[in-house]
Each structure stands twice: as C-alpha cells, then as structure tokens.
XYZ file of C-alpha atoms in Angstrom:
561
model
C -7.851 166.157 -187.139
C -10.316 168.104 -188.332
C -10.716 171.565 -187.682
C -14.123 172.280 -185.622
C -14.288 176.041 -186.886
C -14.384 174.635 -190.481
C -17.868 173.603 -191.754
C -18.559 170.391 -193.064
C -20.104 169.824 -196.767
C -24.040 170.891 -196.691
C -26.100 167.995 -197.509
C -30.037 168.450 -197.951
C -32.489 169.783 -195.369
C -32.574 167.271 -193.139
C -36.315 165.378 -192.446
C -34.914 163.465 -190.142
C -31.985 162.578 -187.465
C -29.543 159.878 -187.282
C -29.274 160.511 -183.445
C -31.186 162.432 -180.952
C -28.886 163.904 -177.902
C -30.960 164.322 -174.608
C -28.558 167.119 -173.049
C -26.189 170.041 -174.348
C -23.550 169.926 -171.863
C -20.006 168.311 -172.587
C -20.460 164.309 -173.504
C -23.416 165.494 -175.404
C -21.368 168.247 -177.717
C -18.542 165.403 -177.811
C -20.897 162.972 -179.032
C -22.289 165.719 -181.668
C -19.040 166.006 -182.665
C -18.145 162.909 -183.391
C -21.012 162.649 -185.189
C -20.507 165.860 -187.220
C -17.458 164.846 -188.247
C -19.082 161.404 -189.712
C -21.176 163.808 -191.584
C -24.353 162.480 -189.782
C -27.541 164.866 -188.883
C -28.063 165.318 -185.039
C -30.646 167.056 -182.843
C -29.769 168.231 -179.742
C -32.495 168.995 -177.288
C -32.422 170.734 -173.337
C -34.568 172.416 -171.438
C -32.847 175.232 -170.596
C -32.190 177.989 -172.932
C -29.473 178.773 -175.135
C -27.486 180.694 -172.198
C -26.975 177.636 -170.283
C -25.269 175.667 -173.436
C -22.057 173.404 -172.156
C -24.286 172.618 -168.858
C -22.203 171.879 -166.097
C -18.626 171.891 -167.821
C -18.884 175.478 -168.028
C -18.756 176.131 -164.670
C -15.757 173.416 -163.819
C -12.485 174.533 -162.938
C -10.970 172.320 -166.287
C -9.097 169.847 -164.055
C -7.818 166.516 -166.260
C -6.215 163.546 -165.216
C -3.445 162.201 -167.397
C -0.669 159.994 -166.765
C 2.882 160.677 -167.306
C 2.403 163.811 -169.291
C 5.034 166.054 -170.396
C 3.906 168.642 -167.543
C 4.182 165.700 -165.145
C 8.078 164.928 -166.732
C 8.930 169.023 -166.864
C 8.168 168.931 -162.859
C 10.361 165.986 -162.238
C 7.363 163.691 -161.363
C 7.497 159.833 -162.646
C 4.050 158.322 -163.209
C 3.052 155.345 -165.075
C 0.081 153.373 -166.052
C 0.998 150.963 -163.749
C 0.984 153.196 -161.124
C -2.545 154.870 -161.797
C -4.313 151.847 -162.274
C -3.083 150.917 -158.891
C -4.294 153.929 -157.781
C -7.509 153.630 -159.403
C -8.634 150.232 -157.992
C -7.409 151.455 -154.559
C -9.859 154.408 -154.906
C -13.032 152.535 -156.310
C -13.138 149.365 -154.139
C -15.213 147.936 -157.009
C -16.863 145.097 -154.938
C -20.501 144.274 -157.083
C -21.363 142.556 -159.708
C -22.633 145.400 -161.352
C -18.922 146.855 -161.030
C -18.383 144.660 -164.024
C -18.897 146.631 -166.547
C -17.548 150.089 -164.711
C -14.078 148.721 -164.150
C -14.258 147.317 -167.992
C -14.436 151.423 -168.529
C -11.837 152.110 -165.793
C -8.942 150.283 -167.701
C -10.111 152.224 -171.177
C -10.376 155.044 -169.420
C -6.831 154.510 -167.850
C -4.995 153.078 -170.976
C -6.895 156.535 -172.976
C -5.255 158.906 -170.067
C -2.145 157.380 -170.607
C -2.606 157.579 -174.706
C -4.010 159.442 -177.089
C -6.207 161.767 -174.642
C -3.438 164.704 -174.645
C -2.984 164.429 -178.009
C -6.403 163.884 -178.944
C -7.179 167.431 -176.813
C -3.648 169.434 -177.994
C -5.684 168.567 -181.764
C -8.258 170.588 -180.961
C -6.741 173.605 -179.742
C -6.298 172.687 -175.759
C -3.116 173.280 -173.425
C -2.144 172.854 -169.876
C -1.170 174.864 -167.086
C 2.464 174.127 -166.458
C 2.129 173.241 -162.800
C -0.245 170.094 -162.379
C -2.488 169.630 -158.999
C -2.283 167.034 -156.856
C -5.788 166.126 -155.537
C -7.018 163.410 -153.337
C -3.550 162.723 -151.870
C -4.767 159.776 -150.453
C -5.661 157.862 -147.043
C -1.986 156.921 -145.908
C -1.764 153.412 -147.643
C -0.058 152.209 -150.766
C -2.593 150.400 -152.191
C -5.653 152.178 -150.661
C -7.456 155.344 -151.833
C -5.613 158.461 -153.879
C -3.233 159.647 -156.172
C 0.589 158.573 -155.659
C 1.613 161.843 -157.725
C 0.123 164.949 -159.001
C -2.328 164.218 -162.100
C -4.367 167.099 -162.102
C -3.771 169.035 -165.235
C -5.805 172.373 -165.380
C -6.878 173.849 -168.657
C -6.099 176.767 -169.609
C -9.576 178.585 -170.198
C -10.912 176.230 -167.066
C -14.351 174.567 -168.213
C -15.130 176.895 -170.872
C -12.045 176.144 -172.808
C -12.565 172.668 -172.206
C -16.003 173.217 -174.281
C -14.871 175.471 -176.761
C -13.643 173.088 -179.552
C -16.807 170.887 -179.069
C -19.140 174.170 -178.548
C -17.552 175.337 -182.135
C -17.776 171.911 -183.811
C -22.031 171.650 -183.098
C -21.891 175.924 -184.629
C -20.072 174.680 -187.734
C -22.582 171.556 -188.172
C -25.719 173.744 -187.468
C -24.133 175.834 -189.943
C -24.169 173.550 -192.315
C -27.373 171.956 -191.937
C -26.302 168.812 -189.706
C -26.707 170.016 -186.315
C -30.017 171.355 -184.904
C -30.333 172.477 -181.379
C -33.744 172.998 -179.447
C -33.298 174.662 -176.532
C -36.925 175.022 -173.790
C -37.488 171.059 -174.928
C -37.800 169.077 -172.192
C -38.254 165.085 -172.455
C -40.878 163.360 -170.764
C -40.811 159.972 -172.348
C -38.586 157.922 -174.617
C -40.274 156.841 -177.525
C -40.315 152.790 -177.718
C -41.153 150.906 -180.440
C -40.774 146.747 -181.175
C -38.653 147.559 -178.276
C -36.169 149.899 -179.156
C -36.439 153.307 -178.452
C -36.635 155.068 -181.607
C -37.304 158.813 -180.170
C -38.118 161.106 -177.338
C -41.154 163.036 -176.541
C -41.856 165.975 -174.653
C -42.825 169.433 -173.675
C -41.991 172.634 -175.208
C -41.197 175.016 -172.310
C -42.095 179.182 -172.274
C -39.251 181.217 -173.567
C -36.898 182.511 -170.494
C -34.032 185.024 -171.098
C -32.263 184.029 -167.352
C -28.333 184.346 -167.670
C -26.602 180.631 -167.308
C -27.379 178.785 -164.414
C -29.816 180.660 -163.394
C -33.447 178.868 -162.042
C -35.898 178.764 -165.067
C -39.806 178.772 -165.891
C -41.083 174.879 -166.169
C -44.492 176.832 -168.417
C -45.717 174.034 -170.877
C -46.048 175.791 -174.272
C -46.821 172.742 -176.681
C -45.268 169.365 -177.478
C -42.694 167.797 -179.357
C -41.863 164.596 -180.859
C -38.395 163.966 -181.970
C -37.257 160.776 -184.216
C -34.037 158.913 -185.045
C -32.563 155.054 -184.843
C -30.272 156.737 -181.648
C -30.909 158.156 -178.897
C -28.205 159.562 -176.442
C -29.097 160.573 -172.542
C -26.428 163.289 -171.596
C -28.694 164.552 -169.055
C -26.284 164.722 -166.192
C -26.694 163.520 -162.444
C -28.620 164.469 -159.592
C -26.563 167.223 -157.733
C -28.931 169.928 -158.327
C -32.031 167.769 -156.654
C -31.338 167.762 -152.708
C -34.745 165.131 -152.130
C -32.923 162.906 -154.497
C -29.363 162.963 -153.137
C -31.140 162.222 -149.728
C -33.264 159.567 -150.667
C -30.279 157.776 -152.634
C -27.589 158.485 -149.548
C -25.841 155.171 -148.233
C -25.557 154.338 -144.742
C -22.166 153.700 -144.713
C -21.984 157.858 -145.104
C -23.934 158.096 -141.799
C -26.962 160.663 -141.675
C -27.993 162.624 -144.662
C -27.439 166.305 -143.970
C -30.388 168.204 -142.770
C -28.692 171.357 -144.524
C -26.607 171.311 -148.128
C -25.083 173.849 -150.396
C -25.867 172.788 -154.358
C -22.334 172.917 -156.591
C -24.615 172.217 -159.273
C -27.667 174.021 -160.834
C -31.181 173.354 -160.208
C -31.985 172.088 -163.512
C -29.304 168.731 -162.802
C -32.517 167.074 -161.642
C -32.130 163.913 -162.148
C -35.241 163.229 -164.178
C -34.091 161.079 -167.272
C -32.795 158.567 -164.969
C -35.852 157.657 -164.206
C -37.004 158.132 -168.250
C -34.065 156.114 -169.366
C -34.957 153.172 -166.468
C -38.527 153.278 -167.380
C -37.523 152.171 -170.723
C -35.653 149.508 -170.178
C -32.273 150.427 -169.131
C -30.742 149.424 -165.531
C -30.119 151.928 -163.192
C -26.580 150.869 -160.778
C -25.005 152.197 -158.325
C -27.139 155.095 -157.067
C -25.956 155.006 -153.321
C -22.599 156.021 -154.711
C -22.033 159.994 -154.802
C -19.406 162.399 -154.373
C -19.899 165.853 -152.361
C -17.261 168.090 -151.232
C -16.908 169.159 -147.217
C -15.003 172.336 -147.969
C -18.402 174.132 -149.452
C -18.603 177.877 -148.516
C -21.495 180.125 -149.102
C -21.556 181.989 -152.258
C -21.581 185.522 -151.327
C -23.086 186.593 -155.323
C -24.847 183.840 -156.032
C -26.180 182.235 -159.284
C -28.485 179.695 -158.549
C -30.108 178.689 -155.000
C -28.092 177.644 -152.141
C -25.390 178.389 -154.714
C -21.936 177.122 -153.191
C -18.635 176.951 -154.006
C -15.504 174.554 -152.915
C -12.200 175.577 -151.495
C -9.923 173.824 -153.153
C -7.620 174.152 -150.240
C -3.743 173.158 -149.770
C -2.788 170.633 -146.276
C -2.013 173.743 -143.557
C -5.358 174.563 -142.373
C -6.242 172.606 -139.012
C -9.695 171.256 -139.660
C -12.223 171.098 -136.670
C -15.751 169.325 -136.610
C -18.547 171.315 -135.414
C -17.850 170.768 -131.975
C -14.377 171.689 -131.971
C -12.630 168.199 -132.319
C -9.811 167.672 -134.645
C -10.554 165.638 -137.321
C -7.805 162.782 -137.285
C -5.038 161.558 -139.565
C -5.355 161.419 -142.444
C -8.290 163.488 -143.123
C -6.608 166.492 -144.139
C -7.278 169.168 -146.449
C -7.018 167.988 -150.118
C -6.722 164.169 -149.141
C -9.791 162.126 -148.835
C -13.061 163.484 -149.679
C -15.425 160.339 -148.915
C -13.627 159.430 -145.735
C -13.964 163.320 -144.582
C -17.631 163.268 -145.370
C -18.500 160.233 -143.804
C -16.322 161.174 -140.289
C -18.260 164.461 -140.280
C -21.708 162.848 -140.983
C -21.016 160.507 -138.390
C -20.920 163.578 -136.262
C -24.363 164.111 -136.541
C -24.060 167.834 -137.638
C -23.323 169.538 -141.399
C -20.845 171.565 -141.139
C -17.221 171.995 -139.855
C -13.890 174.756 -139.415
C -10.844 175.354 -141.189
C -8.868 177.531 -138.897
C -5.678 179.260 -140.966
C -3.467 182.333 -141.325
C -3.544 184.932 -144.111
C 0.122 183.392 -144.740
C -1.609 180.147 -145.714
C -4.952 181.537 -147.424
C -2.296 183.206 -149.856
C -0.374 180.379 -150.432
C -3.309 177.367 -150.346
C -6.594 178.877 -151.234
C -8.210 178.258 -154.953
C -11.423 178.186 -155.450
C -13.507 175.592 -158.033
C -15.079 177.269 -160.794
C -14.574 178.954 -164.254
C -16.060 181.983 -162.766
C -13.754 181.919 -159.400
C -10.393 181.720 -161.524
C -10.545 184.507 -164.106
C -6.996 184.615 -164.740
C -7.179 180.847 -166.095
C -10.212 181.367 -167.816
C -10.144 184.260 -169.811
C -6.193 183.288 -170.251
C -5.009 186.565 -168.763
C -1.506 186.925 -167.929
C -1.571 190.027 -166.068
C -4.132 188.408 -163.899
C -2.245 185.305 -163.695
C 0.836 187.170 -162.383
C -1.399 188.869 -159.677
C -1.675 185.403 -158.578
C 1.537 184.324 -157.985
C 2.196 187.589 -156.626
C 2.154 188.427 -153.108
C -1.713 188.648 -151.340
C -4.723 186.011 -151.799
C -5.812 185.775 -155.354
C -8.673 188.539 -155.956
C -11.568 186.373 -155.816
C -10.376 184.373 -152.600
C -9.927 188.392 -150.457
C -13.253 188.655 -152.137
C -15.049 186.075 -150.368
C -12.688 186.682 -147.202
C -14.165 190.527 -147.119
C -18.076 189.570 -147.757
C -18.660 185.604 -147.089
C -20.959 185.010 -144.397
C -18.471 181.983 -143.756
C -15.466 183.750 -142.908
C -14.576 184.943 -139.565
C -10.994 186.971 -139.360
C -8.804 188.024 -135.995
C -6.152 189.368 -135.074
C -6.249 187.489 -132.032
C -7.034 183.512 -131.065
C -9.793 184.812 -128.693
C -11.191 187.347 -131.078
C -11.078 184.387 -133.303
C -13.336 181.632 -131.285
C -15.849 184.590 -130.147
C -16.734 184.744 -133.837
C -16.887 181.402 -134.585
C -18.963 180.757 -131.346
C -21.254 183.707 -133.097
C -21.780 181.191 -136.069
C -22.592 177.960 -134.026
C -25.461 176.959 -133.153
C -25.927 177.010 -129.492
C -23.175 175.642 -127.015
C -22.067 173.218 -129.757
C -18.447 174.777 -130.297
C -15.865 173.933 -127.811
C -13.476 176.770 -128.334
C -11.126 175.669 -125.343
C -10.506 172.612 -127.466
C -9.246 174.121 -130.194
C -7.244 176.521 -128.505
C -5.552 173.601 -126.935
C -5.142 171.973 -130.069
C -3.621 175.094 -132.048
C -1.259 175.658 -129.035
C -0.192 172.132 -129.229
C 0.253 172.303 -133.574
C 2.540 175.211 -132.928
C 5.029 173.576 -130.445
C 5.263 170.823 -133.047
C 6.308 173.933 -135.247
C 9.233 174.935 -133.676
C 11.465 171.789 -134.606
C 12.397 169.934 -137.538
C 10.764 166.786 -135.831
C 7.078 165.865 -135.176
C 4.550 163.594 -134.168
C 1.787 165.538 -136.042
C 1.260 163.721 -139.435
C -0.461 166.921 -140.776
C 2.999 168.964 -140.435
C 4.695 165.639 -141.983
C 2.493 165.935 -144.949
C 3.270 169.360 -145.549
C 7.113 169.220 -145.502
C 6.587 165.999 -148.070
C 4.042 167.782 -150.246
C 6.472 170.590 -150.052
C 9.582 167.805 -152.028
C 6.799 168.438 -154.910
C 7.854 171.531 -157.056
C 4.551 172.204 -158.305
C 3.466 172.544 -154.346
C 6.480 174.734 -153.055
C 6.321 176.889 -155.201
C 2.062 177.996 -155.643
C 0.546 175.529 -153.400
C 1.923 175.229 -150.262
C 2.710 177.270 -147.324
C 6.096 176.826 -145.420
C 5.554 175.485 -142.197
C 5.064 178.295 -139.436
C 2.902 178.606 -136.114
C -0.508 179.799 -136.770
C -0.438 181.973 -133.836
C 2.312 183.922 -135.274
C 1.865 187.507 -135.724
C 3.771 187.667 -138.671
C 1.544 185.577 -140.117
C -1.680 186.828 -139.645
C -4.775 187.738 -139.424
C -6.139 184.394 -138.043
C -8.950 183.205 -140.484
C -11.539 180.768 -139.787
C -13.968 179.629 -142.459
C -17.211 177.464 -141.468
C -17.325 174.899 -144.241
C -20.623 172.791 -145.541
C -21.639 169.958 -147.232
C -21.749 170.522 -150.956
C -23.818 168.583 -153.525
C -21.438 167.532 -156.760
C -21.720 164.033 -158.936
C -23.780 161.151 -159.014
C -20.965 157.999 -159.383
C -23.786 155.477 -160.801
C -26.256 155.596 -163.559
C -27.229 154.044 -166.583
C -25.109 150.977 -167.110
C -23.401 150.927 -170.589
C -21.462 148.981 -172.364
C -17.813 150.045 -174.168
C -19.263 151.747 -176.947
C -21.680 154.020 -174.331
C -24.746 151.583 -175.504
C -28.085 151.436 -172.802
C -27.893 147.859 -171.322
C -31.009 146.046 -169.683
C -31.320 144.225 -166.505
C -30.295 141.249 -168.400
C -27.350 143.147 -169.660
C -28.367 142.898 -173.423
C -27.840 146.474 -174.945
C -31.717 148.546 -175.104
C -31.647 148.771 -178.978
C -31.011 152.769 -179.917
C -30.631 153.653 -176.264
C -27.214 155.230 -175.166
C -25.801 156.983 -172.359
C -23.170 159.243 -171.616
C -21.233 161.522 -168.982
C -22.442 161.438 -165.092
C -25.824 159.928 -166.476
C -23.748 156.968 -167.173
C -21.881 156.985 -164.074
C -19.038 158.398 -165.895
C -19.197 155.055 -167.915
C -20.368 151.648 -167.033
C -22.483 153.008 -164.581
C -20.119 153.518 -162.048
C -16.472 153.550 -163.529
C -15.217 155.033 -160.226
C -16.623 152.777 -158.499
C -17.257 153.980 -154.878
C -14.432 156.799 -154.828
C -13.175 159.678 -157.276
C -9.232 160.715 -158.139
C -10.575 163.964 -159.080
C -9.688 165.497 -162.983
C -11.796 162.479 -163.908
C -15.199 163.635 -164.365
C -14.714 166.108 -167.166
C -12.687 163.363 -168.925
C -15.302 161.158 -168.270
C -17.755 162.833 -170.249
C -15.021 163.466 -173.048
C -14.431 159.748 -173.101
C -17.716 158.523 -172.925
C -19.225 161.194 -175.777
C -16.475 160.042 -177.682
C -17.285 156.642 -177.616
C -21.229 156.879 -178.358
C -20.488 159.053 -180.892
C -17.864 157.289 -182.870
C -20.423 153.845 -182.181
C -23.367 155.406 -183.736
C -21.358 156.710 -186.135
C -20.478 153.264 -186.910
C -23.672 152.144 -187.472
C-alpha cells in the first residue's frame, strides 16, 4: 500500500488532465487518490474555498459499517455476510426497476464490508473505537428493516480522520505536479462533445476567507473551462437545499415539514444533479431521502438553521407534538423512516424526548466531528471524562444553553416548560403524565408489557451497550435520578438516497442504460452507488463507506482506461 504522505515521481507540467473531479469532499479525494497512485494528472474543482476541503465528511461522526470485524468478535458479537445482506434487503425494499443497478452495488458493497474494507482502511493509517454502535435496531421483524447486531464502527479521529489519508494523498500529488485543486470554481455546464462529455465549464467565484461550512459569496469573477477524457460528479446531495428536499418529498412520508433544521451546509445544493441530467445521465430515485427526527437546535451555530442529531440510546419516552406516545417500535435509535413518516403523519414538525439526567449521561452522543472532541482530536484524557461520571461536556453544553432543552426537578415544573415551547394548546401534558406514571409501574418488576423497557434489558445482553450506552432500567420520576429533562426534537435535513445511476465501475448511465461516455459519478450524487444502493432505507455507517467505495471504484476505472 502505498504511503499517501510519500510523493509520487514528478512528471512534466501538466497541459492537461486525465480526469476532472466536480467536488472535494470524500469520494472525490478517494477517487484522486486512486488516481494519484496510477500516476495520472487530476483537477479538482469546488466552489467553496480551501477551508471547506473534505465537504461533508468532515463534519461526520466517522461511523462504518463492517461485518464480522475483530471489534465485533472482541465484544462477543457473531455477524456474518449472510446475516447483513439479510439485513440489507430488509432495509431497502428495493421494489423498481431502476433498483437494478443499486442492489448490483448493495452486494459489492456488502461482500467489500465483509472483505478487504478494514484492511484496505487499517493500510492507510485508520483504527476503530473498541466498542461498536448499534444503529437502526430495527422495526421488530426478522426479515424487515435494521441491523441484527451492532455494525457501527466509529473512527477514531471521527470524519476528519476518515479524510486524512485521502486529504494527504491529493497534498503529496499536488506536490508533485499531478494534483491541482481550484477552489471558488463553480460548474455550470458539462462540456459535451460527439456526445461524451469531455469537460466542465463554469464560473470563477470572488475570493471568501469564511471558516468551513460557513455560507459563502456566489460573486462571478470570470470563467473557466476545464478539459479531460473523465469527468467525475462528487458534488454531494441535496440536504443543504430545503425547496429541493420539499419538492422531491414522497407521499408515503406524509406532509413535507413547514419548518426543518439543515445537518448539512448550504452549499449541498443540489445543482449538478440537474448538470449531470442535462447531459445525458438519468436521474433515479429522488423521492427517496433520509432525515433524522432527533434534530436539536444548534446553540453556536455554523451555517443557517444549523442542527445537530442526538444520537440517543432506547430510555427516553418519545412524545409527538401533542403529547401521544409514539408506538412500538419506534423507539429511540430504531427506525428512522418509520419515525419520520408517523410524525409527519401528525401533521406537525416536531416532537419530545422526555428523560432523566441518569439517562442523558448514559445515552446521549451527539453526531458530529465537532460534538465529539475526545474522538476526534484522539484525546484520552477527554475520552476518560466520558466514560466518567456526568454527561459528556458537549451534551451539559447544549443541556445549559439549547433553546430545546427544558430541565425540572419536578414532572409539573417539567410540562409547564414544555407547554412554554408549544405552540398554542397543542401539548397535552395530562397525557404524558399519565403515560410516565404508567412506564414507571412497569419499572418496578422484572416483568412488562412495555416493549420499550423489553428493548432496553435486551440491548443491555450487548456489552458494548451496558457498559457506555445504556442506562439501567429505573423510574423516570425518581429523585435519584434526576433532574427531569425534556428536549423538543425537529426534523433534520441529511442524504439524498437516489441520484445519478451508475454502473459497477461508478460510470454515468443514460436513460437507455448505456454508460454517458467520460461521465462518472460518485458518493450521495450517485445515490451512494447505483443510484440508490440503499434503496428506500439506510443501516447507518453506510454513507461514509459509500463514498469510500464508490471513489474507489471510479478511480481505479479511469485509471484503467
């Protein structure tokens, strides 16, 4: 394996590219990579500036999904490819013809997780911390949606470690005369000739000094034209664009929120979709999306209507906005989609996790490189803190200042202030007094008829779970255990599941399914591969290695010639 720090052989000035990549975030640099180490010459061009390098990625929390990984063995949990592939089709329903070509990806994807993707990653410097998440726990069936066993394998360094090796990789080839990034270019048009596209063209933005993420100038400056027999869209999805995500909502998700919280920056617009399609390629699959429910205010934001998930453990009891339970099996951590369409089916955008301190200790993490600096900067001391007594620093944080948070020492102290954040008469607060009361008695034996409490104790039998994850049983009206906490949660923009359909080796294809010559397509503009290789649902860990995967792939391919 080569070593990304080390710079390849200089070859002459370059007058021209064997690729063009439309995007510096993570299947872009992957692709670079692969192309670096081929020794070919590569332009990468974005339109933000040089701060905002590794896009998205950066921001991530570095969740992975392998199968039966050491970490899985060391914590006495038995996976198999078997096993994840029948948890894969049970998550993405694929049910269209166009799902032809995304479940082609699913089983490389799935036989790569279960390969040479550790070792691939362990090559270039990454590792794993010890105890693996287990994310979308599922929707109570065998063979329906979720993960039998815990597959989410967080990286130590979170997104920006995930980047690092490919981040180094493009330095060392820029160094050395192969790599050449333009930063403030934005593309306007893919440049097809005899019909292949053979280039992109463009505007040359004003200079703009704003920290990553951060909402830049769109000032024209000049134009650009950019040449080579490959061109790569790594543009990313359509998070960051709420008209989009509203205009491409389903109906089978009910209403389209009137209100949203982006997880995404502004600049993942969406806007070489409609490039890419306007060249030939086929757009698929643009009704399927995945937002989060458990979106919380940022309290220092970044970007606008900047929001951030709770990744939360199964103990909260989770209310709609009117006060009603939400039923088995939508609880915390298990089904995203299902939980998103229930609530929008409610007619209103947000909803209430109401918890102890005991469990915000024990259950609370929050997504992001930036929320988890004891992963990310690889800090021990930090990392202690965590499994230490108290709520990790950033969690009290957002506790002490979110405009989200409400926290009691009493249950009626409790609904007056999260009547105080509903709108109107909406919130029936003897409803959920009921309910809690009810959830405790259910407590105080080793029995129950509440599946939430039955899904604790199991997800307790899980090692990783018992001992960082989840909270021992207890009333939440106990004393002991307090202060009460509620948190009013929104809908938060995330990934686009379709996009540009591709073939195997990331390659454009056409309506009629015949590759665009010189177009390809990776990461979430792809759909994650295929356009749509998670079909309608996600197992989470799967979108960074998505963009690894597919990167990889359209690199190595136009490497290839």
């Amino acid at each position: 394996m080569a070593d990304p720090t080390t710079p390849p052989a200089a070859p002459a000035a370059p007058t021209e590219f064997d690729a063009v990549i439309v995007g510096g975030g993570l299947s872009g640099l992957v692709a670079a990579s692969e192309l670096v180490d081929a020794g070919k010459r590569v332009v990468i061009v974005d339109q933000e500036p040089e701060a905002s390098l590794g896009g998205q990625a950066w921001w991530s929390f570095g969740g992975l999904f392998l199968i039966d990984s050491p970490e899985q063995r060391r914590l006495g949990v038995r996976d198999s490819l078997e096993l994840a592939r029948q948890d894969w089709l049970g998550t993405a329903g694929f049910d269209r013809d166009e799902d032809e070509w995304g479940r082609r990806w699913a089983e490389a994807y799935l036989a790569f997780a279960a390969g040479e993707k550790r070792s691939w990653l362990r090559g270039k410097g990454l590792k794993f911390f010890p105890v693996i998440g287990w994310a979308e726990r599922g929707a109570g069936m065998a063979v329906g949606h979720g993960n039998s066993v815990p597959r989410f394998h967080i990286t130590w360094g979170t997104g920006p470690g995930v980047l690092e090796p490919f981040i180094a990789r493009a330095r060392a080839g820029e160094a050395a005369g192969l790599v050449t990034l333009r930063f403030r270019h934005r593309v306007d048009e893919l440049v097809v000739e005899d019909g292949a596209v053979v280039g992109v063209r463009g505007a040359r933005l004003a200079p703009d000094d704003a920290l990553r993420g951060v909402g830049t100038n769109r000032d024209v400056v000049g134009e650009f034209e950019l040449r080579a027999p490959a061109v790569v869209v790594a543009s990313g999805g359509i998070g960051g664009n709420h008209d989009l995500v509203r205009s491409a909502w389903p109906e089978r998700l009910g209403t389209p929120p009137a209100e949203m919280l982006s997880g995404v920056p502004a600049h993942v617009d969406g806007r070489m979709l409609g490039i890419a399609e306007a060249s030939g390629a086929r757009l698929v699959n643009g009704d399927r999306m995945w937002h989060y429910t458990e979106g919380i205010t940022n309290w220092d934001p970044v970007w606008a209507r900047h929001g951030i998930r709770i990744l939360p453990g199964p103990s909260s009891m989770w209310f709609d906005a009117t006060g009603a339970r939400l039923p088995a099996p939508l609880f915390p951590g298990f089904d995203t989609l299902g939980t998103l369409e229930h609530l929008a089916r409610t007619g209103h955008d947000h909803s209430w996790f109401v918890l102890t301190q005991r469990i915000i200790e024990k259950e609370f993490a929050l997504s992001g490189s930036e929320q988890n600096p004891d992963l990310t900067n690889k800090d021990l001391r930090l990392l202690a803190d965590r499994l230490g007594s108290g709520a990790p620093g950033p969690v009290e944080a957002f506790k002490q200042h979110g405009v989200d948070f409400v926290v009691a020492d009493t249950l009626p102290e409790l609904l007056d202030g999260m009547r105080r954040l509903s709108p109107g008469d909406l919130l029936d607060t003897e409803r959920i007094e009921r309910e809690v009361v009810a959830r405790d008695r259910e407590v105080e034996h080793e029995f129950s008829k509440d599946l939430q409490l039955t899904a604790v104790r199991g997800a307790r039998n899980y090692r990783g779970d018992k001992l960082i994850r989840v909270a021992p049983p207890h009333r939440i009206l106990d004393p002991k255990a307090g202060p009460l906490i509620a948190v009013k949660l929104h809908i938060l923009t995330r990934k686009s599941l379709g996009g540009i359909q591709t073939d195997l080796d990331s390659r454009a294809l056409g309506a009629d399914g015949v590759p665009v010559p010189g177009l390809y397509a990776v990461g979430e503009a792809a759909g994650f591969g295929g356009g749509g290789v998670h079909g309608y649902r996600a197992l989470e860990g799967t979108f960074l290695g998505g963009c690894l995967f597919t990167g990889r792939a359209a690199g190595r391919a136009i490497a290839a010639g």
